[in-house]
Tab-separated table of C-alpha atoms in Angstrom:
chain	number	residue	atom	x	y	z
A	1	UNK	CA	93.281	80.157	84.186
A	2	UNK	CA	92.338	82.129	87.294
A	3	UNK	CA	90.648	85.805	87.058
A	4	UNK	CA	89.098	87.657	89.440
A	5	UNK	CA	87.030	90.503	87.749
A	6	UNK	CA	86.017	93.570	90.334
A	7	UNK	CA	83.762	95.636	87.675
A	8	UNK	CA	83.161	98.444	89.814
A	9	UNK	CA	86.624	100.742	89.620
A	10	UNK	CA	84.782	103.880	91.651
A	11	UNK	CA	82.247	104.218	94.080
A	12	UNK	CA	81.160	106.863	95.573
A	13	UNK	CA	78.697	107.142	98.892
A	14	UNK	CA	77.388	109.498	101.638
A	15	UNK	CA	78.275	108.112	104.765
A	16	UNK	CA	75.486	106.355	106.736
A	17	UNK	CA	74.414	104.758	102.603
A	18	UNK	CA	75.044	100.778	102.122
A	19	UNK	CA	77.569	99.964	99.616
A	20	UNK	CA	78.140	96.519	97.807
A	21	UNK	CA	81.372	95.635	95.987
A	22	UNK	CA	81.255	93.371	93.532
A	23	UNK	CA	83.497	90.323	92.999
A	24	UNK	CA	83.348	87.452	90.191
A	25	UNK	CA	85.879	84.898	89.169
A	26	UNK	CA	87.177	82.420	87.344
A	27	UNK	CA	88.561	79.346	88.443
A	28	UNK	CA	88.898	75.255	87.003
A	29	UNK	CA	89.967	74.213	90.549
A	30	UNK	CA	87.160	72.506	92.877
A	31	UNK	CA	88.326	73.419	96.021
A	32	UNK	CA	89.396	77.699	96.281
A	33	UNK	CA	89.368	79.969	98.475
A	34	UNK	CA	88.040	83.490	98.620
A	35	UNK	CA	89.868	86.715	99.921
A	36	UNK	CA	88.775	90.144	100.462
A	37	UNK	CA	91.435	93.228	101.780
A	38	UNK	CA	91.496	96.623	102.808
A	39	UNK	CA	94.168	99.384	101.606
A	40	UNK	CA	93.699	102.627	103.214
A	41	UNK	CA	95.376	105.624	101.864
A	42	UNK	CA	98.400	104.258	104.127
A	43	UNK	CA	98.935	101.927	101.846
A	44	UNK	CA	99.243	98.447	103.479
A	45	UNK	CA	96.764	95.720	102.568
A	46	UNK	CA	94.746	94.750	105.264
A	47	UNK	CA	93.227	91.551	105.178
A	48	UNK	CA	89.417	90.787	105.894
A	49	UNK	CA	88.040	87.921	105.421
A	50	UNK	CA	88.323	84.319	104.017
A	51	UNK	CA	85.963	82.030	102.072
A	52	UNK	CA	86.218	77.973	101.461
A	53	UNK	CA	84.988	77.119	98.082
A	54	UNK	CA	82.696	74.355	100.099
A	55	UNK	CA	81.361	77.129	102.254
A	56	UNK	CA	78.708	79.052	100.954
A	57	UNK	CA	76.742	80.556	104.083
A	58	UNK	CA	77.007	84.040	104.336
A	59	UNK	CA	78.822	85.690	106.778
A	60	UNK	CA	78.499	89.269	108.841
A	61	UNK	CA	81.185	90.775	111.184
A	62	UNK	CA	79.600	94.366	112.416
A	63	UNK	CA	78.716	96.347	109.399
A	64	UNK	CA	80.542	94.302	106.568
A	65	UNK	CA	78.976	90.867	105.055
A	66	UNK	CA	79.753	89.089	102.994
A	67	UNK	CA	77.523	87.108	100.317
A	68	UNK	CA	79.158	83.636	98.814
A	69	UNK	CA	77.167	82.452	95.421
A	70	UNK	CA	79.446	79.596	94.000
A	71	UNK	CA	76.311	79.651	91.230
A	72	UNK	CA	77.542	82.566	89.715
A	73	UNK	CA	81.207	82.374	90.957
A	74	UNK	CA	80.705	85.587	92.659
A	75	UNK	CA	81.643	86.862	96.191
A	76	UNK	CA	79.841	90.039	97.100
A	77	UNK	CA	81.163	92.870	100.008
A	78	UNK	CA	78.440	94.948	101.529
A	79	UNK	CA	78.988	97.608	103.972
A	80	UNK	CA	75.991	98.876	105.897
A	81	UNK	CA	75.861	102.071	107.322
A	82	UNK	CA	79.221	103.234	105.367
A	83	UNK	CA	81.436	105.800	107.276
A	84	UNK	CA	84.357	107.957	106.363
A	85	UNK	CA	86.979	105.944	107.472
A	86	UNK	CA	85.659	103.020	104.899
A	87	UNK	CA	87.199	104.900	102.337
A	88	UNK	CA	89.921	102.696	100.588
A	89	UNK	CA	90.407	100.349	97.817
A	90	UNK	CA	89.377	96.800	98.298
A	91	UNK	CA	90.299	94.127	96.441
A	92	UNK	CA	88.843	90.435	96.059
A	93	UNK	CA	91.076	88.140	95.977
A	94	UNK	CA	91.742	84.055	94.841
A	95	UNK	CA	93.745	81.501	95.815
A	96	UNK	CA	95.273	78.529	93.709
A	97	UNK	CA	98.441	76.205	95.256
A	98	UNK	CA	101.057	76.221	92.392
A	99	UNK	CA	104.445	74.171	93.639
A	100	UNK	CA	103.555	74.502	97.230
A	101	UNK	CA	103.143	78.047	96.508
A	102	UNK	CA	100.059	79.222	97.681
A	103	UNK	CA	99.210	82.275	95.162
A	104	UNK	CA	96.481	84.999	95.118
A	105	UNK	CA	94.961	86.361	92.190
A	106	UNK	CA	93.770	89.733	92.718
A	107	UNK	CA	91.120	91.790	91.191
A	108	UNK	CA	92.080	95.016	90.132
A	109	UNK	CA	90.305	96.594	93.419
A	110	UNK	CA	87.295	98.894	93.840
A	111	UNK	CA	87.940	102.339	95.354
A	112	UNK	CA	85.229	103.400	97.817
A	113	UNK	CA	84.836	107.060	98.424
A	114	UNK	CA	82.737	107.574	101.566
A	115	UNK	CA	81.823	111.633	101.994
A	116	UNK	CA	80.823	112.866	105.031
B	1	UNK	CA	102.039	87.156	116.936
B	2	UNK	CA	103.551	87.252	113.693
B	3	UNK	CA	104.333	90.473	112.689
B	4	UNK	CA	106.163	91.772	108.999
B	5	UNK	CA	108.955	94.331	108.440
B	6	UNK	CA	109.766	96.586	105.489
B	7	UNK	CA	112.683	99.057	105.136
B	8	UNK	CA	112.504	101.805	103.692
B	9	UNK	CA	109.703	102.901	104.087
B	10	UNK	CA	110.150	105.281	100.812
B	11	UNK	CA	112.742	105.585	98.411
B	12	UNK	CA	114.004	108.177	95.901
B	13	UNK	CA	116.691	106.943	93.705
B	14	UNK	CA	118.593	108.388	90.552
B	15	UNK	CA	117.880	106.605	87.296
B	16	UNK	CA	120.537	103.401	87.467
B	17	UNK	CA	121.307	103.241	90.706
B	18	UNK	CA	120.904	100.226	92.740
B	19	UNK	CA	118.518	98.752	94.844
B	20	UNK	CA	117.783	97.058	97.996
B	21	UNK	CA	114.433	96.455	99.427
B	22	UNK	CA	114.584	94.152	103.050
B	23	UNK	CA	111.176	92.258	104.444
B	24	UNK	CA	111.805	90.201	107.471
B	25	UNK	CA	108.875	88.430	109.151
B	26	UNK	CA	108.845	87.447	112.975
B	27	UNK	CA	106.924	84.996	114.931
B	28	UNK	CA	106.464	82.131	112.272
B	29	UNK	CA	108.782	79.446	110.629
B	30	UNK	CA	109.286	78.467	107.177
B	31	UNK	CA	106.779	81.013	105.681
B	32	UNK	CA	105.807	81.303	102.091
B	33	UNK	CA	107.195	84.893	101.450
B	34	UNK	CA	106.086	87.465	98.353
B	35	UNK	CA	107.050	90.576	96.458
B	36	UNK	CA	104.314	92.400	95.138
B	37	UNK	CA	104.774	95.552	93.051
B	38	UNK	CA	101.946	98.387	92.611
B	39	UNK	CA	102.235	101.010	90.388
B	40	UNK	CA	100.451	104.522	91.148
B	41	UNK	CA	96.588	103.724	90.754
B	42	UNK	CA	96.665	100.390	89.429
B	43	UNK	CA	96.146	96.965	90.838
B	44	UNK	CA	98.974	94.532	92.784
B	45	UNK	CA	101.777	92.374	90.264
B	46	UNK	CA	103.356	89.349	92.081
B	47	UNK	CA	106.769	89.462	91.216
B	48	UNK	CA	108.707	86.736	93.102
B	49	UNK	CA	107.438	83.755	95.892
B	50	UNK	CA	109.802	81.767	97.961
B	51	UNK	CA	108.902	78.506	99.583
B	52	UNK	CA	112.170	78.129	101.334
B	53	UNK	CA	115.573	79.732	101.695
B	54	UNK	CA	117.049	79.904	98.542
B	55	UNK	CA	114.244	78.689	96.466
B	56	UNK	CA	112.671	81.604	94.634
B	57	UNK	CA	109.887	81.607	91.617
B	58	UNK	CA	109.772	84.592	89.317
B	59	UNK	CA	106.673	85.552	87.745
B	60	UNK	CA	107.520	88.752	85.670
B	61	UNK	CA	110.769	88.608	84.091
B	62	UNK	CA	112.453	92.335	84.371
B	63	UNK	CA	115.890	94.098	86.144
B	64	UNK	CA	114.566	93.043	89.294
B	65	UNK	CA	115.657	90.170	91.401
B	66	UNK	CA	115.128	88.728	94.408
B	67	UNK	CA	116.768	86.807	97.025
B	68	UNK	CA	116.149	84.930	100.527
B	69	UNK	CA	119.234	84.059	102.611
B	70	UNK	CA	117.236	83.131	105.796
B	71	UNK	CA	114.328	81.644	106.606
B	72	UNK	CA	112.404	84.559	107.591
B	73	UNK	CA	113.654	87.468	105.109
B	74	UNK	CA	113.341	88.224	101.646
B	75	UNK	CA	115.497	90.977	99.740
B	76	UNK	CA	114.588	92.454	96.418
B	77	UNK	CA	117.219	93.949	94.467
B	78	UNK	CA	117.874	95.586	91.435
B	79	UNK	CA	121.700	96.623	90.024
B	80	UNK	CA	119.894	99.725	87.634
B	81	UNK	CA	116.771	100.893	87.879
B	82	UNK	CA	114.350	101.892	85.433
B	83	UNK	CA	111.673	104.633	85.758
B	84	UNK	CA	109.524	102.045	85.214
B	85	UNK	CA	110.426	100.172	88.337
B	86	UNK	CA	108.808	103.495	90.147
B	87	UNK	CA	105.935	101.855	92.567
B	88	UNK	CA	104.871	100.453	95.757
B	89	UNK	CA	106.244	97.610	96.914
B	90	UNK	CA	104.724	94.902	99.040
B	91	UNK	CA	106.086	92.329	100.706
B	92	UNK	CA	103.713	89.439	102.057
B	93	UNK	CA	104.020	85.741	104.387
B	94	UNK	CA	101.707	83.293	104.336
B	95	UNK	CA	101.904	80.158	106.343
B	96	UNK	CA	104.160	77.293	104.380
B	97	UNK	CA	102.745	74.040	103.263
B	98	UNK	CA	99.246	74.901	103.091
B	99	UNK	CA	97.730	74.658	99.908
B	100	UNK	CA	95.984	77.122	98.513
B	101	UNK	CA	94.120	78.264	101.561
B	102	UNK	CA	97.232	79.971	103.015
B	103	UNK	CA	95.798	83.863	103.926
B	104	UNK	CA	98.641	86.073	102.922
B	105	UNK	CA	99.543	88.660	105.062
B	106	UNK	CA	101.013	92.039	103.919
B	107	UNK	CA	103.757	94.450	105.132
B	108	UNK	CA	103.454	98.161	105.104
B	109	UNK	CA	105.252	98.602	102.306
B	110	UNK	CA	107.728	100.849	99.998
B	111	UNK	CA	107.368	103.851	97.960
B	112	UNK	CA	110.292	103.733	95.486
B	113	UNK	CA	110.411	106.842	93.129
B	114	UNK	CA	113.279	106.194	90.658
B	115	UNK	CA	113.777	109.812	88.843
């Protein structure tokens, strides 16, 4: 069975601090892929990035990054330098292909309160 | 560019009523299309996937029900709502036939309040 645990329900910051979200899951598929979104107080999800199972390099666009362990089946979200408008939930996300569906499981999200 | 649709954007409707939620996605062909429901504070509940027009997969059975009668929209409808069925509702594409490593996009959503 899929899970995606996000530990971490609130987090609280002072803008300019580094945050890291936390991300495990559980998965019996070899090949998965790895999701992370954004929903601002608007409400929409926005997506930001996606992981291959096979690819475990880490990856940094600006002040997120993004750190891949397949050892410990975790996928970690770090935001350097936080700033107000970071504030949001985020949730980690995984993918399995069920009757050429492809599905998400979906953490139960992390909200990140960034004060000025 | 693809681009998603969702009317209304909120909803307030009496105890029983009816309901009809419309997601129509533009720019892509033969989408995977979702409902998601999210109640106040709490994490995201697939409720129905389509693969195709007419071909729809429940995952939660309740009053709700959902429908696709072209390629690129999905309707989710209810004929009496609960307070329960209160919530956000999302509507998401993803691009058909591609295993699991099909992003899914979302709309901007519904606020339904059913009082």
């Amino acid at each position: 069975a899929q899970k995606v645990t996000q530990a971490q329900t609130e987090i609280s910051v002072v803008e300019k601090e580094d945050v890291t979200l936390d991300c495990v899951y559980e998965t019996r598929d070899t090949t998965y892929y790895l999701f992370w979104y954004k929903q601002p107080p608007s409400g929409e999800l926005v997506f930001l990035i996606r992981r291959n199972s096979f690819d475990e390099q880490n990856e940094i666009s600006g002040r997120y990054s993004w750190n891949f362990q397949k050892s410990t089946s975790s996928f970690n979200f770090t935001i350097t330098a936080s700033q107000v408008v970071d504030s949001a939930v985020y949730f980690c996300a995984l993918s399995h292909n069920i009757n050429a569906g492809n599905m998400l499981t979906f953490g139960g999200g992390t909200r990140l309160m960034v004060k000025p | 560019s693809q681009t998603i649709h969702q009317w209304p954007a909120t909803l307030v409707q009496p105890v029983g009523s009816p309901l009809s939620l419309e997601c129509t996605v533009e720019g892509t062909s033969n989408p995977n299309l979702y409902w998601y429901r999210q109640a106040a504070g709490r994490g995201l509940q697939l409720l129905f996937y389509s693969v195709g027009i007419g071909q729809i997969s429940s995952e939660v059975p309740q009053n709700l029900s959902a429908s696709r009668p072209q390629d690129r929209q999905f309707i989710l409808s209810s004929k009496k709502l609960l307070l329960s069925d209160s919530g956000f509702y999302l509507c998401a594409w993803s691009e058909g036939a591609s295993g699991g490593r099909g992003t899914q996009y979302f709309g901007p959503g519904t606020r339904l309040l059913v009082l």
